[in-house]
One Martini backbone bead per residue (centre of mass of N, CA, C, O) as a GRO file, in nm:
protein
  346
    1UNK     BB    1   9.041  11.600   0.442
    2UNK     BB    2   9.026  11.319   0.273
    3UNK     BB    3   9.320  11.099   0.262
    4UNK     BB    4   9.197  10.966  -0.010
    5UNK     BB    5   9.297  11.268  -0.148
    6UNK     BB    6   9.396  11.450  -0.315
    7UNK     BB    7   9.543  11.710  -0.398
    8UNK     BB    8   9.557  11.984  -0.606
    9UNK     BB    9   9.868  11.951  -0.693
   10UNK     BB   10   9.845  11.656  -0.750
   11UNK     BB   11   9.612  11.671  -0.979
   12UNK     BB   12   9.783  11.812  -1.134
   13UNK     BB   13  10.024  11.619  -1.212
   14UNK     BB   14   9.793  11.388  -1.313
   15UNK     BB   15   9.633  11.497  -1.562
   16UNK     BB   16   9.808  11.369  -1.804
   17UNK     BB   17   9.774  11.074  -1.708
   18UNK     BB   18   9.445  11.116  -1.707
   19UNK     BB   19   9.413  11.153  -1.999
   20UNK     BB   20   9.517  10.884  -2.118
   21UNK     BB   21   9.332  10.727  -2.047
   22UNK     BB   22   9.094  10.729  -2.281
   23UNK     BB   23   9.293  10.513  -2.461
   24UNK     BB   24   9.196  10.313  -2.243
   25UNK     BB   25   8.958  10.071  -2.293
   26UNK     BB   26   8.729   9.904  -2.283
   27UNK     BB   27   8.598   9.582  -2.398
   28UNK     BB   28   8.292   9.738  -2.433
   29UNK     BB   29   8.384   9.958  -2.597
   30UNK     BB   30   8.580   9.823  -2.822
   31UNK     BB   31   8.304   9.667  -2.933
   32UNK     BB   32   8.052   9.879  -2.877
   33UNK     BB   33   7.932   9.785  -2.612
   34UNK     BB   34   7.688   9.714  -2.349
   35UNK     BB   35   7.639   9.547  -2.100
   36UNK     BB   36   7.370   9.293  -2.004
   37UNK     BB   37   7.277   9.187  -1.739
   38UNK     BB   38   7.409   8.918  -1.548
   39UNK     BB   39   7.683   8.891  -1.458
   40UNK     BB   40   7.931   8.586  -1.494
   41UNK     BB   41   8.105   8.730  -1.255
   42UNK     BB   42   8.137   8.715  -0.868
   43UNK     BB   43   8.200   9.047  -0.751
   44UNK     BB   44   8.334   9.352  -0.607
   45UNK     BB   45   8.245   9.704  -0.671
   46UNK     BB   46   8.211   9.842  -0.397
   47UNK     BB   47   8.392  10.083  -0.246
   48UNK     BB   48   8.638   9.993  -0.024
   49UNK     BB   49   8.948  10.050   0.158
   50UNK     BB   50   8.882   9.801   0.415
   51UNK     BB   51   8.808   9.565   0.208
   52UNK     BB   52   8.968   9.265   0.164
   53UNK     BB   53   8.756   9.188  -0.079
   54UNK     BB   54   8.772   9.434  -0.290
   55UNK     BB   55   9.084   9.419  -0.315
   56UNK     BB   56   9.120   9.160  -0.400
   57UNK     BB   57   8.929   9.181  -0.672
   58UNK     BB   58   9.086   9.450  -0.777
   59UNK     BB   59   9.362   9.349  -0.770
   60UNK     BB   60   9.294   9.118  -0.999
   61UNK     BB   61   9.171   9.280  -1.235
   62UNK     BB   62   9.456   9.409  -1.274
   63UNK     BB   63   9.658   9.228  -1.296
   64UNK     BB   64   9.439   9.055  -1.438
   65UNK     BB   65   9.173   8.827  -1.536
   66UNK     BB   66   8.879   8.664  -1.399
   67UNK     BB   67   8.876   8.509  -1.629
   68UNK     BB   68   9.019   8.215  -1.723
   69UNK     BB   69   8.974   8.251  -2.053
   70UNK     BB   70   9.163   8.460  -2.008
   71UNK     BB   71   9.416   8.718  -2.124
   72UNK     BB   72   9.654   8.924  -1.970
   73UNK     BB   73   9.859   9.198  -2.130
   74UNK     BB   74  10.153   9.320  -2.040
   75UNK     BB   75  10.315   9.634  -2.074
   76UNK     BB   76  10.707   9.746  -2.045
   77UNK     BB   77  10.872  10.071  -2.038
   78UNK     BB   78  11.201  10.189  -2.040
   79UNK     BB   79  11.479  10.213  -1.781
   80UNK     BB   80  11.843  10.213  -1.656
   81UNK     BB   81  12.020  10.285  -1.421
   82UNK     BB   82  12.321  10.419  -1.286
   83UNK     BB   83  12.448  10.381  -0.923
   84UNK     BB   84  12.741  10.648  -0.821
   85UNK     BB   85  12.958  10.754  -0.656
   86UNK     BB   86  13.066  11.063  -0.744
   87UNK     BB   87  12.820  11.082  -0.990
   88UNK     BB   88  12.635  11.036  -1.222
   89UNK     BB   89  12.368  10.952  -1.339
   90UNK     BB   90  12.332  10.668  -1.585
   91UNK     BB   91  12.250  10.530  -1.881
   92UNK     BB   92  12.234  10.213  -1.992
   93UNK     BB   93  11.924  10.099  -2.093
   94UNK     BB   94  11.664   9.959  -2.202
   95UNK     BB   95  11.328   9.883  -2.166
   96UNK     BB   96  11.135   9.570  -2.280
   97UNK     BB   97  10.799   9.415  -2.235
   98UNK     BB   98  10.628   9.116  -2.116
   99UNK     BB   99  10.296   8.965  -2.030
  100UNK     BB  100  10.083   8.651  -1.943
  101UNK     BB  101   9.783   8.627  -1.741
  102UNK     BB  102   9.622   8.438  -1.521
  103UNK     BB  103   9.358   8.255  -1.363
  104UNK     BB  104   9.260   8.116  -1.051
  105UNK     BB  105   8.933   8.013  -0.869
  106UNK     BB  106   8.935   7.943  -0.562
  107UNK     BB  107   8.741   7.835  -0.252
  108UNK     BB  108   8.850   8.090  -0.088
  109UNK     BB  109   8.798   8.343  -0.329
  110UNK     BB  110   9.067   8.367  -0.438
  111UNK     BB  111   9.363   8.408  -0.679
  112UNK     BB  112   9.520   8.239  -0.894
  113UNK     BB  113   9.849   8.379  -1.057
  114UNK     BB  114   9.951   8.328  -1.385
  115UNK     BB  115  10.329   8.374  -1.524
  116UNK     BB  116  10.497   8.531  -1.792
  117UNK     BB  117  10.839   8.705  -1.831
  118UNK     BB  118  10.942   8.955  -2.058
  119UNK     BB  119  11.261   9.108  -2.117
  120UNK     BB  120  11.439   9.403  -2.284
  121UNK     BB  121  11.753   9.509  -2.400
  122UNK     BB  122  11.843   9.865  -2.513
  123UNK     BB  123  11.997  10.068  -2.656
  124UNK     BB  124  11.984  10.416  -2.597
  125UNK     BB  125  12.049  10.507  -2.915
  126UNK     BB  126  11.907  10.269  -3.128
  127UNK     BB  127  11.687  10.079  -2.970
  128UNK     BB  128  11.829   9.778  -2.981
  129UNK     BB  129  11.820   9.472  -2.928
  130UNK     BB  130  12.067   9.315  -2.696
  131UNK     BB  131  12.320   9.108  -2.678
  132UNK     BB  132  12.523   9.306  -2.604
  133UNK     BB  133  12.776   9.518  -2.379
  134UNK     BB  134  12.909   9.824  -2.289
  135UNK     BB  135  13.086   9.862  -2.010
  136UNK     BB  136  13.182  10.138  -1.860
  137UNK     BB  137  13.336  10.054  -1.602
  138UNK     BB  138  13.545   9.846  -1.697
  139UNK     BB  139  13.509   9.805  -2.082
  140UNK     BB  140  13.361   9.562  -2.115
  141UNK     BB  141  13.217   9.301  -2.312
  142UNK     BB  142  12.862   9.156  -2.272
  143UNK     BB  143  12.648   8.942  -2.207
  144UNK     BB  144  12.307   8.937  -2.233
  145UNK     BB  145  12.026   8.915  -2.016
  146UNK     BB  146  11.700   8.825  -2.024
  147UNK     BB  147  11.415   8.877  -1.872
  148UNK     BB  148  11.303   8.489  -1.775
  149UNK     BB  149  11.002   8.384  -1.656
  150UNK     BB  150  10.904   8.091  -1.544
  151UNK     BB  151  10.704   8.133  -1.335
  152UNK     BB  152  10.524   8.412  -1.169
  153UNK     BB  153  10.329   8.269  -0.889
  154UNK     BB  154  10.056   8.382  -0.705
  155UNK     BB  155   9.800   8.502  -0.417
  156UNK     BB  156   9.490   8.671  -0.407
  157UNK     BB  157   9.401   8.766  -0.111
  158UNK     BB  158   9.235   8.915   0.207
  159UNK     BB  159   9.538   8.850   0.260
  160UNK     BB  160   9.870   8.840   0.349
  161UNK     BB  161  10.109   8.663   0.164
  162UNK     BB  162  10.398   8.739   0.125
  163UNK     BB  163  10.684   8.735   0.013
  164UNK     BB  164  10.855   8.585  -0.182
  165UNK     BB  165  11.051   8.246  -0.228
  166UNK     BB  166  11.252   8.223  -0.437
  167UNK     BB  167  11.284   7.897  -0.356
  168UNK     BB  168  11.355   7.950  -0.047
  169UNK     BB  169  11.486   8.223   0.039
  170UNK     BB  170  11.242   8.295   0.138
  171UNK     BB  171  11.051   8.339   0.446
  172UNK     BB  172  10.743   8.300   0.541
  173UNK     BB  173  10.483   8.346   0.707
  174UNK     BB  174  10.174   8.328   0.716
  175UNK     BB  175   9.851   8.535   0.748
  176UNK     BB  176   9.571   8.716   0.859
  177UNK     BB  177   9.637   8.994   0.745
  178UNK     BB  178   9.456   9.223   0.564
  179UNK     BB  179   9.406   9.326   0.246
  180UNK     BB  180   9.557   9.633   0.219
  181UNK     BB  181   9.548   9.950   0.027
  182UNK     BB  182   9.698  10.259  -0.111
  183UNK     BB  183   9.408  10.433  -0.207
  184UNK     BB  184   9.313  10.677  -0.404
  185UNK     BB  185   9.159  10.996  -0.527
  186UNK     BB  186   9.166  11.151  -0.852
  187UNK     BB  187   9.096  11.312  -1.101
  188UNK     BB  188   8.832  11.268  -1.336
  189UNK     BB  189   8.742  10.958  -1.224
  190UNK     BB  190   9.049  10.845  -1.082
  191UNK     BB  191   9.233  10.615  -0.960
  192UNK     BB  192   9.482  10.538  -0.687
  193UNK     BB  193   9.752  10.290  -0.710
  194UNK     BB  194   9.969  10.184  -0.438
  195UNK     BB  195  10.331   9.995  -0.421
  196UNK     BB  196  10.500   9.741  -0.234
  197UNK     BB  197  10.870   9.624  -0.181
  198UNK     BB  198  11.108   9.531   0.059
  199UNK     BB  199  11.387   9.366   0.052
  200UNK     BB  200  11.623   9.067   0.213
  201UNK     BB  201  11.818   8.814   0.105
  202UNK     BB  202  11.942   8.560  -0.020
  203UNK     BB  203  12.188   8.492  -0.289
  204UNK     BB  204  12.184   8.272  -0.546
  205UNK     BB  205  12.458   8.456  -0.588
  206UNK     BB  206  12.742   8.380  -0.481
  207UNK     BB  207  13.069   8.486  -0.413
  208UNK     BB  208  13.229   8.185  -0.411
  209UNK     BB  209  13.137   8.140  -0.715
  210UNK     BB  210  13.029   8.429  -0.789
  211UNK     BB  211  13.226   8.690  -0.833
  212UNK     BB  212  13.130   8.830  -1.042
  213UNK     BB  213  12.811   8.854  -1.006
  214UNK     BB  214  12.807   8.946  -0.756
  215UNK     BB  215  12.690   9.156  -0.474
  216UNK     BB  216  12.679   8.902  -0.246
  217UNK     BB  217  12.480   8.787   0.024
  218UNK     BB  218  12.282   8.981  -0.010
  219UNK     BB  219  11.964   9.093  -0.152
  220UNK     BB  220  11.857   9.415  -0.217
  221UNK     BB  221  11.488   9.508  -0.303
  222UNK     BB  222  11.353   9.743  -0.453
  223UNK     BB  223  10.952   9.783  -0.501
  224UNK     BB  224  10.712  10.001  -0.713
  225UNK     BB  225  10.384  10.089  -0.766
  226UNK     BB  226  10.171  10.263  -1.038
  227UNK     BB  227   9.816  10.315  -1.073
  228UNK     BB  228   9.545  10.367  -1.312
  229UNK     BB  229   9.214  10.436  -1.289
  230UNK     BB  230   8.865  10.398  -1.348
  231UNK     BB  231   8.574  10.406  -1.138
  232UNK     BB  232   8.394  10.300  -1.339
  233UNK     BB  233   8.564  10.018  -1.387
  234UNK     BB  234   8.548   9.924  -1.094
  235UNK     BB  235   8.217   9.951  -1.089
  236UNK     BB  236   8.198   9.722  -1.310
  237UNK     BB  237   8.029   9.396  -1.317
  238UNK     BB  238   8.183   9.340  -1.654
  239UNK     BB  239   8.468   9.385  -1.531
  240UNK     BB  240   8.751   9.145  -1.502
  241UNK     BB  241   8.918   9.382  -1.630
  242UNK     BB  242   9.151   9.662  -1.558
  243UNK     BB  243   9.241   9.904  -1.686
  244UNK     BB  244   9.578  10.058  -1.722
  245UNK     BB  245   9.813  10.282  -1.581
  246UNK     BB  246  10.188  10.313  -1.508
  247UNK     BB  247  10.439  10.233  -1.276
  248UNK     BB  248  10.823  10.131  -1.236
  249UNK     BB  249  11.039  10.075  -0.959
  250UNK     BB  250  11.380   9.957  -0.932
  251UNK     BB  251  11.612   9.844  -0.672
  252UNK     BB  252  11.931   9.729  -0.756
  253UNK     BB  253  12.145   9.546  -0.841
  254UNK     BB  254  12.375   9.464  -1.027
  255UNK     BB  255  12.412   9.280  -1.286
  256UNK     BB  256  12.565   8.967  -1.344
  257UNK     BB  257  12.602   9.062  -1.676
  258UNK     BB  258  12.800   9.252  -1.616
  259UNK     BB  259  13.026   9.225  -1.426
  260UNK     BB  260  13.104   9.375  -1.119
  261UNK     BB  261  13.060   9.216  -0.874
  262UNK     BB  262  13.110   9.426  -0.519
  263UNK     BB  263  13.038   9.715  -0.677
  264UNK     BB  264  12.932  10.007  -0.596
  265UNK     BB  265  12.610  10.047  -0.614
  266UNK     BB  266  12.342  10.018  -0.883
  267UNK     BB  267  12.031  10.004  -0.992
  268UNK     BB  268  11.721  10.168  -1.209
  269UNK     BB  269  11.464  10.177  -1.247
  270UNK     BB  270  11.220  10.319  -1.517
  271UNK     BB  271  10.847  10.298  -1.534
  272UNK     BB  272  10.602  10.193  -1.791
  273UNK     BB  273  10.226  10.068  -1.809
  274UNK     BB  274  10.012   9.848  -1.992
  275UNK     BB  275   9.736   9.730  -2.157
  276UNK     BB  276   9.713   9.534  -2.386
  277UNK     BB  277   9.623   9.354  -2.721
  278UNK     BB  278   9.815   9.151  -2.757
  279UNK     BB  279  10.044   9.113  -2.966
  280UNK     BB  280   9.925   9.306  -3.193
  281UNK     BB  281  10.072   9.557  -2.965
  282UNK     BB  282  10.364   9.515  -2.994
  283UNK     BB  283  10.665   9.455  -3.058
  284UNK     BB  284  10.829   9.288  -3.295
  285UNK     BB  285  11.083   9.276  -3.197
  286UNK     BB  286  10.989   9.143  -2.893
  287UNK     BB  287  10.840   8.893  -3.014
  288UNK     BB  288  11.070   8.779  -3.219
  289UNK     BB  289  11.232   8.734  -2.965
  290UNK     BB  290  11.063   8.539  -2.780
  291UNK     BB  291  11.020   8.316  -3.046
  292UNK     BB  292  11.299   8.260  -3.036
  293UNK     BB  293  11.267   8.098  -2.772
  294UNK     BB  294  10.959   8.107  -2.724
  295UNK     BB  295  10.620   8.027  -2.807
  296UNK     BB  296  10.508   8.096  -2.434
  297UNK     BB  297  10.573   8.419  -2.430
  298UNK     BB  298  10.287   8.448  -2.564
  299UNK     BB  299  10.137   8.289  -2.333
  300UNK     BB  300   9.985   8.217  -2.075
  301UNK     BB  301   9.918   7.948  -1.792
  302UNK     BB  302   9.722   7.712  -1.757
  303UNK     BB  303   9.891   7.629  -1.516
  304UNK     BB  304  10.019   7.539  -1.160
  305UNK     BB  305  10.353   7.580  -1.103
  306UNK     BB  306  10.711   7.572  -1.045
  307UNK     BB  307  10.895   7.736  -0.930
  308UNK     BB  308  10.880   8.116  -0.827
  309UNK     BB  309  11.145   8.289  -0.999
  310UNK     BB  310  11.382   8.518  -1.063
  311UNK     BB  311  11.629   8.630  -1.237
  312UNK     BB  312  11.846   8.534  -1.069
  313UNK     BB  313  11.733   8.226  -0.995
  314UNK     BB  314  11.795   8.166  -1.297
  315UNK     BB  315  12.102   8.230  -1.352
  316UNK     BB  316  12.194   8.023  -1.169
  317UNK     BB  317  12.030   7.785  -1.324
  318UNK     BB  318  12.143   7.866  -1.666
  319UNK     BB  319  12.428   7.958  -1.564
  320UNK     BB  320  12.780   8.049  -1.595
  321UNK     BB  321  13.075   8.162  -1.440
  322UNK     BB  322  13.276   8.362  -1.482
  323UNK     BB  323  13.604   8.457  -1.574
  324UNK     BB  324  13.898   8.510  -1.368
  325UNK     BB  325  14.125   8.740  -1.379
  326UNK     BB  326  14.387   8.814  -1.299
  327UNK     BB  327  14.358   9.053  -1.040
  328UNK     BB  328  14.089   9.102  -0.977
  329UNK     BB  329  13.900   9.402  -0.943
  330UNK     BB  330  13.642   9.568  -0.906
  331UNK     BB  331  13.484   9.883  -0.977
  332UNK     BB  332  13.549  10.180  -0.915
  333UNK     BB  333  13.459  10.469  -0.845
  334UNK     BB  334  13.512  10.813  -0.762
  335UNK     BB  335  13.687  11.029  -0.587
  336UNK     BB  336  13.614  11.230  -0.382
  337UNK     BB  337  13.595  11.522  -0.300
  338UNK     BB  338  13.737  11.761  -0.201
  339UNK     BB  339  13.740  12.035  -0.028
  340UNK     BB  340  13.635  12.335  -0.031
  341UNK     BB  341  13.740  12.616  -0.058
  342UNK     BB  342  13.763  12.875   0.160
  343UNK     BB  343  13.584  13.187   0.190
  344UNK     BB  344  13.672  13.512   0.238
  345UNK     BB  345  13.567  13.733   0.381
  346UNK     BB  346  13.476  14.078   0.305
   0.00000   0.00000   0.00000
């Protein structure tokens, strides 16, 4: 069997996921219309998994719109667990945001995409979006603090880009290294791209500093996503932007606005995400959260700025050190069990 072929197995897991494709429209189906003529911009659209010319264009087109003159929305939404030795994983709050992003095509036929993105947590039980938060951890109630990046830009090249430098935290020298992706065939004629990244950088909230925010001297980041598209929109030549849905999970320190410290310990982000039809299809009361802090957070970047931080590196420039109460020391875990009585044989 062809390696980049799911198995029967898998083909039946993701069934019903791909059966959703139906109801993400192309933008050629959604006005009525069937493009005729030759596309108004030239893009890579043969498939070859081996080509980092058609990867570059194909994942231009899902993550962004190469039409430079439009933006494309996504929407993502989920949950964030909190994860300690000796207890059950328990759900911490919701997760729902939006991003808004552009794109310019550079000379070296790359494509700089430009991006804002605003994440909102809410309440697990009434779905409210939080200001504050009661930690089961320490006891304490906490301000909230949204994820709100302005910007976080990339460029999506033939070659391997390396990870963010955060503001240079994070070094890595350019590389010639081929962009190739992780591409499957799934059910139904639709295709599945996996991706990811695994870092370890210097924390921009130190501990000698940040006592209650920080999680350490250095900060470990997995972040991982699933792509699902149709065959037919991939190699569609008047598609700029390919529908899609997907996942993402992120595995990170506790947020610093838990106030924590180095309290052992993570979070996971569970979600899923889609292309939606801007504004209009988000949810109001994310929107008007958004436009409450300003209205950027709803359009895309005309132009490439920078530099383009995480949460974290905009809380340390944002944020202030919380107060260190007298004797203060993170929160442990529960004490591992002993060890079970062993029964004696009958």
């Amino acid at each position: 069997m062809d390696d980049n072929t799911f198995s029967r197995r898998e083909s039946l897991g993701l069934a019903a996921l791909v059966a959703g494709m139906a109801a993400v429209p192309t933008a050629a189906v959604a006005a009525g219309k069937t493009p005729k003529g030759k596309p108004k911009f030239d893009f890579i659209t043969k498939i070859d998994f081996k080509d980092p010319k058609w990867t570059r264009d194909t994942y231009a087109r899902i993550d962004a719109d190469i039409d430079p003159a439009k933006e494309k929305c996504g929407w993502i939404k989920g949950k964030a667990m909190g994860v300690r030795p000796n207890e059950k994983v328990r759900t911490l709050f919701g997760v729902e945001g939006f991003s808004f992003v552009r794109t310019k095509k550079l000379e070296d036929g790359s494509y700089r995409r430009m991006l804002r993105e605003i994440v909102f947590y809410r309440d697990p039980v009434t779905g409210e979006i939080m200001k504050e938060w009661d930690n089961p951890y320490t006891g304490e109630r906490v301000k909230v603090v949204p994820i709100a990046n302005d910007p976080f830009n990339f460029t999506i090249s033939e070659f391997i880009q390396g990870p963010p430098s955060y503001g240079g935290l994070q070094k890595a020298e350019p590389t010639k290294i081929p962009f190739l992706q992780n591409w499957e065939y799934g059910p139904d004629g639709s295709m599945i791209l996996q991706t990811g990244i695994d870092m370890i950088y210097p924390n921009a909230l130190q501990p000698d500093k940040w006592v209650r925010e920080s999680s350490g001297v250095m900060n470990r980041v997995s972040e991982h996503f699933i792509y699902t598209v149709k065959r037919e929109d991939v190699e569609n030549p008047h598609l700029t932007h390919i529908p899609h849905i997907g996942a993402w999970s992120r595995v990170t320190p506790w947020l610093p606005w838990m106030l924590m410290g180095q309290a052992e310990g993570m979070i996971n982000y569970f979600t899923h995400f889609t292309t939606v039809a801007g504004e209009k299809e988000l949810p109001a009361d994310i929107v008007a959260a958004a436009r409450a802090m300003d209205e950027k957070w709803l359009h895309a970047p005309t132009e490439d700025y920078g530099p383009s931080l995480s949460s974290l590196e905009n809380y340390a420039r944002e944020q202030k050190p919380a107060p260190v109460p007298a004797g203060w020391t993170p929160p442990k875990p529960p004490p591992a069990p002993s060890a079970l009585p062993m029964r004696k044989p009958e």
